JSON list of C-alpha atoms in Angstrom, two decimals:
[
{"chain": "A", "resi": 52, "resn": "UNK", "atom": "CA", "xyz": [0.93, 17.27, -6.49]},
{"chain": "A", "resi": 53, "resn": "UNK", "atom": "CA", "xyz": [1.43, 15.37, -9.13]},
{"chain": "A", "resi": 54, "resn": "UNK", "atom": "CA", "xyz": [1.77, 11.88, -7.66]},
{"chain": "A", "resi": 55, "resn": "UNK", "atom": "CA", "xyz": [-2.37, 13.06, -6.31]},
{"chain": "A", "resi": 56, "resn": "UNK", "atom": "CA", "xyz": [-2.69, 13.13, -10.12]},
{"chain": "A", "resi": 57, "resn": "UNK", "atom": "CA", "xyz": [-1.62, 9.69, -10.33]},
{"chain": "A", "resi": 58, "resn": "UNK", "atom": "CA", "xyz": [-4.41, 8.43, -7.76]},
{"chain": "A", "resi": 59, "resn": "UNK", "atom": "CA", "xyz": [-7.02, 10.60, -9.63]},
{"chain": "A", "resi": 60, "resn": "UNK", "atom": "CA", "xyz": [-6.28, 8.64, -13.18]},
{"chain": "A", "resi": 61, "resn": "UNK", "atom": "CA", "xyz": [-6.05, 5.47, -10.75]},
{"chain": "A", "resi": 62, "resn": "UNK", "atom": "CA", "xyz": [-9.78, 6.34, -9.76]},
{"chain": "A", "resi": 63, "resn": "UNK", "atom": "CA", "xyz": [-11.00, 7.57, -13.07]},
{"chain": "A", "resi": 64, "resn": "UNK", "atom": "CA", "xyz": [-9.51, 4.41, -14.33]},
{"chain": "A", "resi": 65, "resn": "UNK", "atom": "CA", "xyz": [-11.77, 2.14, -12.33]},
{"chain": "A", "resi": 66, "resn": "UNK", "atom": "CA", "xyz": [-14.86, 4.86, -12.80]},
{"chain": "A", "resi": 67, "resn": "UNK", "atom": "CA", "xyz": [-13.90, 3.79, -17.09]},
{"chain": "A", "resi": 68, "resn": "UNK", "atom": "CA", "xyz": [-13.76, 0.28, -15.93]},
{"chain": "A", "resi": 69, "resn": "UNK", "atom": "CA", "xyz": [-17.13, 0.46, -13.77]},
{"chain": "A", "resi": 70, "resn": "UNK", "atom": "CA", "xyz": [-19.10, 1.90, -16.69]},
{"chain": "A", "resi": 71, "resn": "UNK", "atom": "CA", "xyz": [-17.99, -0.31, -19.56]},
{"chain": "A", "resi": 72, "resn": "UNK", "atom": "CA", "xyz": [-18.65, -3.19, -17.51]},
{"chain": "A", "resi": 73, "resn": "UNK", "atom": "CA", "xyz": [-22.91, -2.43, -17.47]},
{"chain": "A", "resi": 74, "resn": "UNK", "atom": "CA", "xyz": [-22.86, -2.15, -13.43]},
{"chain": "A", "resi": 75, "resn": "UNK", "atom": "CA", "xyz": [-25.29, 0.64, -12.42]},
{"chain": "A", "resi": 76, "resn": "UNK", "atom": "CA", "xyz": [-25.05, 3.13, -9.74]},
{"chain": "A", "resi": 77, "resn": "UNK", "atom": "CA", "xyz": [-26.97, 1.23, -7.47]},
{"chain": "A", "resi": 78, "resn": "UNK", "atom": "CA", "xyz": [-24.30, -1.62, -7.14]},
{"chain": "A", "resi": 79, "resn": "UNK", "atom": "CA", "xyz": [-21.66, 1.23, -6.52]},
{"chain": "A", "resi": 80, "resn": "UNK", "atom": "CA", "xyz": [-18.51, -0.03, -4.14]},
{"chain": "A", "resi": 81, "resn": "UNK", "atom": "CA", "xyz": [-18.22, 0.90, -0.62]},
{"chain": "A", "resi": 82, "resn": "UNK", "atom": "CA", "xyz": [-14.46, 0.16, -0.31]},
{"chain": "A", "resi": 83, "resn": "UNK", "atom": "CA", "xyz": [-11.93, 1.14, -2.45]},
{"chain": "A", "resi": 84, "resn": "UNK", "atom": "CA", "xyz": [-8.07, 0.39, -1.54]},
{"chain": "A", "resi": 85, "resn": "UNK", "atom": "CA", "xyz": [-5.16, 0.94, -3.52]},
{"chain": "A", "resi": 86, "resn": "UNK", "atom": "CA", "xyz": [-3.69, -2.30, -4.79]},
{"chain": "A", "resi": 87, "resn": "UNK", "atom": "CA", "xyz": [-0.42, -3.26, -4.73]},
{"chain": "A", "resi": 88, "resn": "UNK", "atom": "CA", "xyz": [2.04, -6.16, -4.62]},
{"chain": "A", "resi": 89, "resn": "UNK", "atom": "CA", "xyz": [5.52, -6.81, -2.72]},
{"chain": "A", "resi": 90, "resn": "UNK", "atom": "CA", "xyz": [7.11, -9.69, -2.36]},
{"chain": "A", "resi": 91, "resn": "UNK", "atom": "CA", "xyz": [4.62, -12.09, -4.96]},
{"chain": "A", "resi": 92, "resn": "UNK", "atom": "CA", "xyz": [1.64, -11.12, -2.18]},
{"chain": "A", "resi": 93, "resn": "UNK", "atom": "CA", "xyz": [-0.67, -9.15, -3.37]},
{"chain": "A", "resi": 94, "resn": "UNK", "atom": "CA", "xyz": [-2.53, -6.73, -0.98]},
{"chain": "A", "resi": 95, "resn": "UNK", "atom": "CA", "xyz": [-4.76, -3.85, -0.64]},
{"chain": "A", "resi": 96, "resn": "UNK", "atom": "CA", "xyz": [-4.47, -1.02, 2.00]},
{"chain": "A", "resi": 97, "resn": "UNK", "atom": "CA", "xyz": [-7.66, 1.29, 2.45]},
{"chain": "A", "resi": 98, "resn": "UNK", "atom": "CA", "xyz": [-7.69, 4.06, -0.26]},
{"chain": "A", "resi": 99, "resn": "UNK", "atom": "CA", "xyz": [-7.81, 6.79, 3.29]},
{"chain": "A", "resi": 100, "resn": "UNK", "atom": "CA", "xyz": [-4.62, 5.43, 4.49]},
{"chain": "A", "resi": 101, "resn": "UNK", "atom": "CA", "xyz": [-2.46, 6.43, 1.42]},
{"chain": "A", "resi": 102, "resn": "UNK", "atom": "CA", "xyz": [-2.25, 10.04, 0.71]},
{"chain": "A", "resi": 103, "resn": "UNK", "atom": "CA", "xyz": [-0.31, 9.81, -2.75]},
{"chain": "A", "resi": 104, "resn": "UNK", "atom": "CA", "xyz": [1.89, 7.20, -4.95]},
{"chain": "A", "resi": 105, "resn": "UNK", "atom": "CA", "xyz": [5.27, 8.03, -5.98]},
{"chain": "A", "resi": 106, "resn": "UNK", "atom": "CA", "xyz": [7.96, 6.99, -8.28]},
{"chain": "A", "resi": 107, "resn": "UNK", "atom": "CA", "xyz": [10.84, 5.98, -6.69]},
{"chain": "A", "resi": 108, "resn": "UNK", "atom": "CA", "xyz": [12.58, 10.02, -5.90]},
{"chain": "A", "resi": 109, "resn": "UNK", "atom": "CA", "xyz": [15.75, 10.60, -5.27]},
{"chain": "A", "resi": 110, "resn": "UNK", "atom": "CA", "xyz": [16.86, 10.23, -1.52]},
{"chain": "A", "resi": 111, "resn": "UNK", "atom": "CA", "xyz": [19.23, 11.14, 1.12]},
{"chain": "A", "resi": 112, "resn": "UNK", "atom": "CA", "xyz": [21.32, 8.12, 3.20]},
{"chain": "A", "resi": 113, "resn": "UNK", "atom": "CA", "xyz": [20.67, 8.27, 6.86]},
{"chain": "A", "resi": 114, "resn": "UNK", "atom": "CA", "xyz": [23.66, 6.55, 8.96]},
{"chain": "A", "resi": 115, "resn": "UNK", "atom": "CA", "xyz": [23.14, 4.94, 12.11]},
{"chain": "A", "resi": 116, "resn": "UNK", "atom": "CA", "xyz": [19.55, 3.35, 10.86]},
{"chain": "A", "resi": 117, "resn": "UNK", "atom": "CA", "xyz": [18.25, 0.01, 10.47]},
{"chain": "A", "resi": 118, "resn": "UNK", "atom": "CA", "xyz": [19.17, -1.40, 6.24]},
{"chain": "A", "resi": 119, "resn": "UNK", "atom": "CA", "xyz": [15.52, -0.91, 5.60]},
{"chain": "A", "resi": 120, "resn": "UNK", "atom": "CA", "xyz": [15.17, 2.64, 6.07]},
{"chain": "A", "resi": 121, "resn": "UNK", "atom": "CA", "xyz": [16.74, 3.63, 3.07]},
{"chain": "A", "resi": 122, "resn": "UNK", "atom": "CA", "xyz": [16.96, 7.37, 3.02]},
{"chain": "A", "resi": 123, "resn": "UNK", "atom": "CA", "xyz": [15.45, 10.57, 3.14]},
{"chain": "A", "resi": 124, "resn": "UNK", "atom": "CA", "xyz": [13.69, 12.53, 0.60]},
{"chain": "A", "resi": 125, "resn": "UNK", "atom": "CA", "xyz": [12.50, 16.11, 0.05]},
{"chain": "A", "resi": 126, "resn": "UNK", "atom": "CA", "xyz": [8.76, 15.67, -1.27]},
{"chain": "A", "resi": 127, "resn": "UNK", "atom": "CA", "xyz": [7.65, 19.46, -2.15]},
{"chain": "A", "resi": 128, "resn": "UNK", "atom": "CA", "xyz": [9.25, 20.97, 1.05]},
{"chain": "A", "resi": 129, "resn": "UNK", "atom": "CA", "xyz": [8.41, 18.00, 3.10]},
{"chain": "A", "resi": 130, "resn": "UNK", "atom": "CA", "xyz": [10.88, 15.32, 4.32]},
{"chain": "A", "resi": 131, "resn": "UNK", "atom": "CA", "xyz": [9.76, 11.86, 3.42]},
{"chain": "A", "resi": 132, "resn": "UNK", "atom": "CA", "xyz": [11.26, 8.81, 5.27]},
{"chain": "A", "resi": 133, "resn": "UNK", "atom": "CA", "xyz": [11.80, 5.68, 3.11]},
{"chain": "A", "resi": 134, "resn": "UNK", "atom": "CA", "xyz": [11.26, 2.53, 4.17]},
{"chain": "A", "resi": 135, "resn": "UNK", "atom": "CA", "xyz": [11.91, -0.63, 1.98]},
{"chain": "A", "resi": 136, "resn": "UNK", "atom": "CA", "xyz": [8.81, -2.61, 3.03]},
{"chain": "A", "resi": 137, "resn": "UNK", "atom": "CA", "xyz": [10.45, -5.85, 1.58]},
{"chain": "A", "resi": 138, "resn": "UNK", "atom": "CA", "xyz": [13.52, -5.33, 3.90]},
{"chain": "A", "resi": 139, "resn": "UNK", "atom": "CA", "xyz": [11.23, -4.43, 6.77]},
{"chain": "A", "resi": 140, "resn": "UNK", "atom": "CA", "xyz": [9.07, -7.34, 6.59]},
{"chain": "A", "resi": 141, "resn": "UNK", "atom": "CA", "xyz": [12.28, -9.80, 5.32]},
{"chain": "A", "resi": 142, "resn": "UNK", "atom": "CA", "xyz": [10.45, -10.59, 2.16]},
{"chain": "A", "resi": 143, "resn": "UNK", "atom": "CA", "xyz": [12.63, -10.87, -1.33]},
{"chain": "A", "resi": 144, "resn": "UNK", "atom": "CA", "xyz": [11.28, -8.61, -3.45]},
{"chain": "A", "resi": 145, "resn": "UNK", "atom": "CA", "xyz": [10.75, -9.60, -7.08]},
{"chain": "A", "resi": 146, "resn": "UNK", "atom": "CA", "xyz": [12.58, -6.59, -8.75]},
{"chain": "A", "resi": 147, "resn": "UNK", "atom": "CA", "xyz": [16.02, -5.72, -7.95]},
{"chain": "A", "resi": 148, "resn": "UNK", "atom": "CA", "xyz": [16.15, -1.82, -9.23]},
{"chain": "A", "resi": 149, "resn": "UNK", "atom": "CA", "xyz": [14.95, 0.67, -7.24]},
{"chain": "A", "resi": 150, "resn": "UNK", "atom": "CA", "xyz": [13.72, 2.72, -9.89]},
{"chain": "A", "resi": 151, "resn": "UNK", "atom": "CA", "xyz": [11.51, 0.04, -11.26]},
{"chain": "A", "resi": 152, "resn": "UNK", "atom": "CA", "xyz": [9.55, 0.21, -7.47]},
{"chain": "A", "resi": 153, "resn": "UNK", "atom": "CA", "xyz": [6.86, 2.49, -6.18]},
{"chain": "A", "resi": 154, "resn": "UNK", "atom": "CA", "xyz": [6.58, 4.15, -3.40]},
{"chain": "A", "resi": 155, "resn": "UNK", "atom": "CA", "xyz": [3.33, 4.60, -1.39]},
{"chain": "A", "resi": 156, "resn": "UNK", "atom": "CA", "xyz": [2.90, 7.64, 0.92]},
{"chain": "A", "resi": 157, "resn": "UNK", "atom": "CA", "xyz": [1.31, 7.45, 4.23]},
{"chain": "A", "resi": 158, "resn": "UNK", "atom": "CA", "xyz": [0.54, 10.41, 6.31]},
{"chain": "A", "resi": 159, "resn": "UNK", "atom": "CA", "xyz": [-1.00, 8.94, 9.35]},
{"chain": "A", "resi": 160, "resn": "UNK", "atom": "CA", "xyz": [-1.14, 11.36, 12.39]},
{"chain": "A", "resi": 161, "resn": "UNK", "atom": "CA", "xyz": [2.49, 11.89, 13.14]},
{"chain": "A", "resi": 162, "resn": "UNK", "atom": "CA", "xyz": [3.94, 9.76, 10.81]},
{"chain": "A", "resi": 163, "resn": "UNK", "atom": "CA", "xyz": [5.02, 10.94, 7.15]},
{"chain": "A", "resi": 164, "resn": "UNK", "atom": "CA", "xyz": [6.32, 7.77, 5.62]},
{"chain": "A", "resi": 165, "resn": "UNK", "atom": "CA", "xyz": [7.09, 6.33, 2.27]},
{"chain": "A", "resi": 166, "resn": "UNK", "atom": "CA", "xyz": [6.37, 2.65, 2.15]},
{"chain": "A", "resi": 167, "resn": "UNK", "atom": "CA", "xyz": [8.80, 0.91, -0.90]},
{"chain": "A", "resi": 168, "resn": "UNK", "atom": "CA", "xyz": [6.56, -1.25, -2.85]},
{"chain": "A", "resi": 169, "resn": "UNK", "atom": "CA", "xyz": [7.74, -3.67, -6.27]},
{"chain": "A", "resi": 170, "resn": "UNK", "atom": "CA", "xyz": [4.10, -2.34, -7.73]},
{"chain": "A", "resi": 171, "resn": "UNK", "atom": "CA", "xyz": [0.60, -0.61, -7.59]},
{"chain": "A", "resi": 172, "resn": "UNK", "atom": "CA", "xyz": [-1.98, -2.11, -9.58]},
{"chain": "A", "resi": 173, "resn": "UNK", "atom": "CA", "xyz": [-4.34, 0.59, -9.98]},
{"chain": "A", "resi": 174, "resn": "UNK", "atom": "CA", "xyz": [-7.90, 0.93, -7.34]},
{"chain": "A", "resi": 175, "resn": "UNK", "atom": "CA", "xyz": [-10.04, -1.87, -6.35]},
{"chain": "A", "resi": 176, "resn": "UNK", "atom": "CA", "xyz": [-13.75, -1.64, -5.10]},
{"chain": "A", "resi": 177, "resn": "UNK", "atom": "CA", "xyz": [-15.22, -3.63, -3.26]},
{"chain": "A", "resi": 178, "resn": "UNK", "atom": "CA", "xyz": [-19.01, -4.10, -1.28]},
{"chain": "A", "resi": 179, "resn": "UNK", "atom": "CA", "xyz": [-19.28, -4.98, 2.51]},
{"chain": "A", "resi": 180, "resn": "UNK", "atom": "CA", "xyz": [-20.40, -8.36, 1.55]},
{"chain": "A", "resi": 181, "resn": "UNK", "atom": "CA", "xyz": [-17.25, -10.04, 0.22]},
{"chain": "A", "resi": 182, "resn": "UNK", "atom": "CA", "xyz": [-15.53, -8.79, 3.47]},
{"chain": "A", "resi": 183, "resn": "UNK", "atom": "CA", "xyz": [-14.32, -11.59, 5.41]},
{"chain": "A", "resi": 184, "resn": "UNK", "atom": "CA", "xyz": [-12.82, -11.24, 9.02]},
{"chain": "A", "resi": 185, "resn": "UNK", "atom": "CA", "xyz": [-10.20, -14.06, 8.52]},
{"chain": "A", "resi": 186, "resn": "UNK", "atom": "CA", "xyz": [-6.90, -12.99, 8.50]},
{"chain": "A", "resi": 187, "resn": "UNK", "atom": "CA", "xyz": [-3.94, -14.27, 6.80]},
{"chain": "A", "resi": 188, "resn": "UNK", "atom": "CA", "xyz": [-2.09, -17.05, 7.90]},
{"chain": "A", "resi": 189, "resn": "UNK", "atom": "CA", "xyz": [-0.51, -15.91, 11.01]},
{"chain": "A", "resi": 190, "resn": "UNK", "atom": "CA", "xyz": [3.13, -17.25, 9.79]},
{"chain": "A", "resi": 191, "resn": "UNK", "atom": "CA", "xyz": [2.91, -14.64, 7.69]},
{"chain": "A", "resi": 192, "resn": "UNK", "atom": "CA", "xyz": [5.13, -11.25, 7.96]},
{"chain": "A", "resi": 193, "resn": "UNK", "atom": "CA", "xyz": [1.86, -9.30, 6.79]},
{"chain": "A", "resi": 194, "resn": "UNK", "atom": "CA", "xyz": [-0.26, -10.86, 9.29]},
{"chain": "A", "resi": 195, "resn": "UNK", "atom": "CA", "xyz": [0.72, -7.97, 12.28]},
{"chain": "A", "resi": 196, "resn": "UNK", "atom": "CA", "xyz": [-0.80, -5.20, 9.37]},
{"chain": "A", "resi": 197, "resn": "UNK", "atom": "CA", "xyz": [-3.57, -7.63, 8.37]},
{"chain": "A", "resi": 198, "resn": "UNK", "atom": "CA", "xyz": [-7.38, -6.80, 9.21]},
{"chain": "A", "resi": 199, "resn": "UNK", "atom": "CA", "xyz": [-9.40, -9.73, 7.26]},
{"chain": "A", "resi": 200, "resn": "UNK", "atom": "CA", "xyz": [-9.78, -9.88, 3.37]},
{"chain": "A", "resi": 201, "resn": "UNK", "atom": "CA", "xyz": [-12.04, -9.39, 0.58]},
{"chain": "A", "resi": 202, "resn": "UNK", "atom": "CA", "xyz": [-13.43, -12.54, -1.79]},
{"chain": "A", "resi": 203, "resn": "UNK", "atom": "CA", "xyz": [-13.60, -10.88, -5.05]},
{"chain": "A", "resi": 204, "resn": "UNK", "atom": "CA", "xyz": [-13.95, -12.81, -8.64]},
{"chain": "A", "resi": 205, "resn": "UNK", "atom": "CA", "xyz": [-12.88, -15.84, -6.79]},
{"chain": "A", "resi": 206, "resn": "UNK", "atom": "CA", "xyz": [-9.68, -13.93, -5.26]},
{"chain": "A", "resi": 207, "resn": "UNK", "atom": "CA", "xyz": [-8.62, -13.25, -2.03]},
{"chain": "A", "resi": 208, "resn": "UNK", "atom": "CA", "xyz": [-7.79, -9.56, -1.36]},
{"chain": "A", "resi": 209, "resn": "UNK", "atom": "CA", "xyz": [-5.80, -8.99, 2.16]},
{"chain": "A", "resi": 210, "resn": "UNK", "atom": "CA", "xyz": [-5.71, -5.86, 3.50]},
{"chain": "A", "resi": 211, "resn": "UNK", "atom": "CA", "xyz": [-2.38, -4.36, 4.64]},
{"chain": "A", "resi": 212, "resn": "UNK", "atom": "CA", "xyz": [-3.47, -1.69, 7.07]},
{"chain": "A", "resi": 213, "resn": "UNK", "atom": "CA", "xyz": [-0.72, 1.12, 7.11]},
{"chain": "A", "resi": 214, "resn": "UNK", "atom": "CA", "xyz": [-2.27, 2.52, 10.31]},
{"chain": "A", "resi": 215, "resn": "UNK", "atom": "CA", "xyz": [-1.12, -0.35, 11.83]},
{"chain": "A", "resi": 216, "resn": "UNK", "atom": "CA", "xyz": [1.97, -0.16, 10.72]},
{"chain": "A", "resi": 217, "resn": "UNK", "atom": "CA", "xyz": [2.79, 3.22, 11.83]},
{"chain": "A", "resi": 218, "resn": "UNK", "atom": "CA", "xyz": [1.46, 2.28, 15.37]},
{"chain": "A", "resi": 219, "resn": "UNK", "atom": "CA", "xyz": [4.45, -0.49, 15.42]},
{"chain": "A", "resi": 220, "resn": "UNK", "atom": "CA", "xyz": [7.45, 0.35, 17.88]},
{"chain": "A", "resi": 221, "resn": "UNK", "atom": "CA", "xyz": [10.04, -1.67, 15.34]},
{"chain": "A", "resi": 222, "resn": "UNK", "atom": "CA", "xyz": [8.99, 0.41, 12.54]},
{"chain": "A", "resi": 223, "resn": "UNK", "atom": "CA", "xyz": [8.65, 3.76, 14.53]},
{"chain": "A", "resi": 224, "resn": "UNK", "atom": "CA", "xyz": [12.21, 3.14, 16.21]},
{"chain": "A", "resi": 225, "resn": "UNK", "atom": "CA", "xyz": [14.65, 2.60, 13.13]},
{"chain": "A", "resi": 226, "resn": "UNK", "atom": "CA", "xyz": [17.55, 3.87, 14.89]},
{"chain": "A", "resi": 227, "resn": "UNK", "atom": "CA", "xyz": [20.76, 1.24, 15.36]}
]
């Protein structure tokens, strides 16, 4: 309940940030994703995808799993897989305590997942005009969650789409 909280001041954040800066309701957003950075790549997954943000809770060892599913943990009454997104994707993350990470929750038809992240930044908006179908480079260990970018303040903003994610048989089958 209280990790909803946390997406609530994310949003009311932004709604602060929105007013101070003179836009009007008339140039409202029609995306918002949740920001957030792993590995020195900074993404955005759709704000519908991710049910809460976490700090990093305490967890349960599973044995007999891949290295990058870390643990369960009880999330009021519910058990919450977690997955070190770093490890998954084989990307060094830039902080080496756990504790200092966040966690993002997806709850995507029948998967209940925690995704380990280094950070979240807070909510983004953006319009349907600086979306861009071009992916990211295809090299890339995001590319397989990638669906196109936003062009924002001269930034690119890939999307990390946890739907996809959660449709992908290595991530679905962490057994050993």
């Amino acid at each position: 309940m209280a990790s909803k909280g946390f997406i609530e001041l994310l949003r009311l954040a932004d709604l602060a940030r929105v007013r101070t800066s003179g836009r009007h309701d008339g140039q409202e957003s029609e995306w918002q994703g949740i920001v957030f950075e792993i590995g020195g790549q900074r993404l955005v997954a759709p704000m519908g995808q991710v049910s809460e943000i976490l700090s990093m809770p305490e967890y349960t060892s599973i044995p007999l799993v891949q290295p990058w599913l870390l643990g369960i943990a009880n999330i009021r009454g519910r058990l919450l897989p977690l997955t070190d997104l770093s490890q998954f994707l084989k990307v060094p993350s830039r902080l080496t305590q756990l504790s200092q990470r966040k966690v993002i929750v997806v709850d995507h038809n029948a998967v209940f997942s925690g995704l380990l992240v280094d950070q979240v930044l807070g909510i983004e908006q953006f319009t349907q005009s600086q979306y861009r179908p071009e992916a990211i480079d295809s090299t890339s260990p995001f590319a397989p969650y990638n669906h196109g970018k936003f062009l924002k303040d001269e930034q690119e903003w890939y999307t990390f789409m946890p739907n996809l994610l959660a449709q992908d048989s290595r991530y679905i089958d962490a057994a050993i």
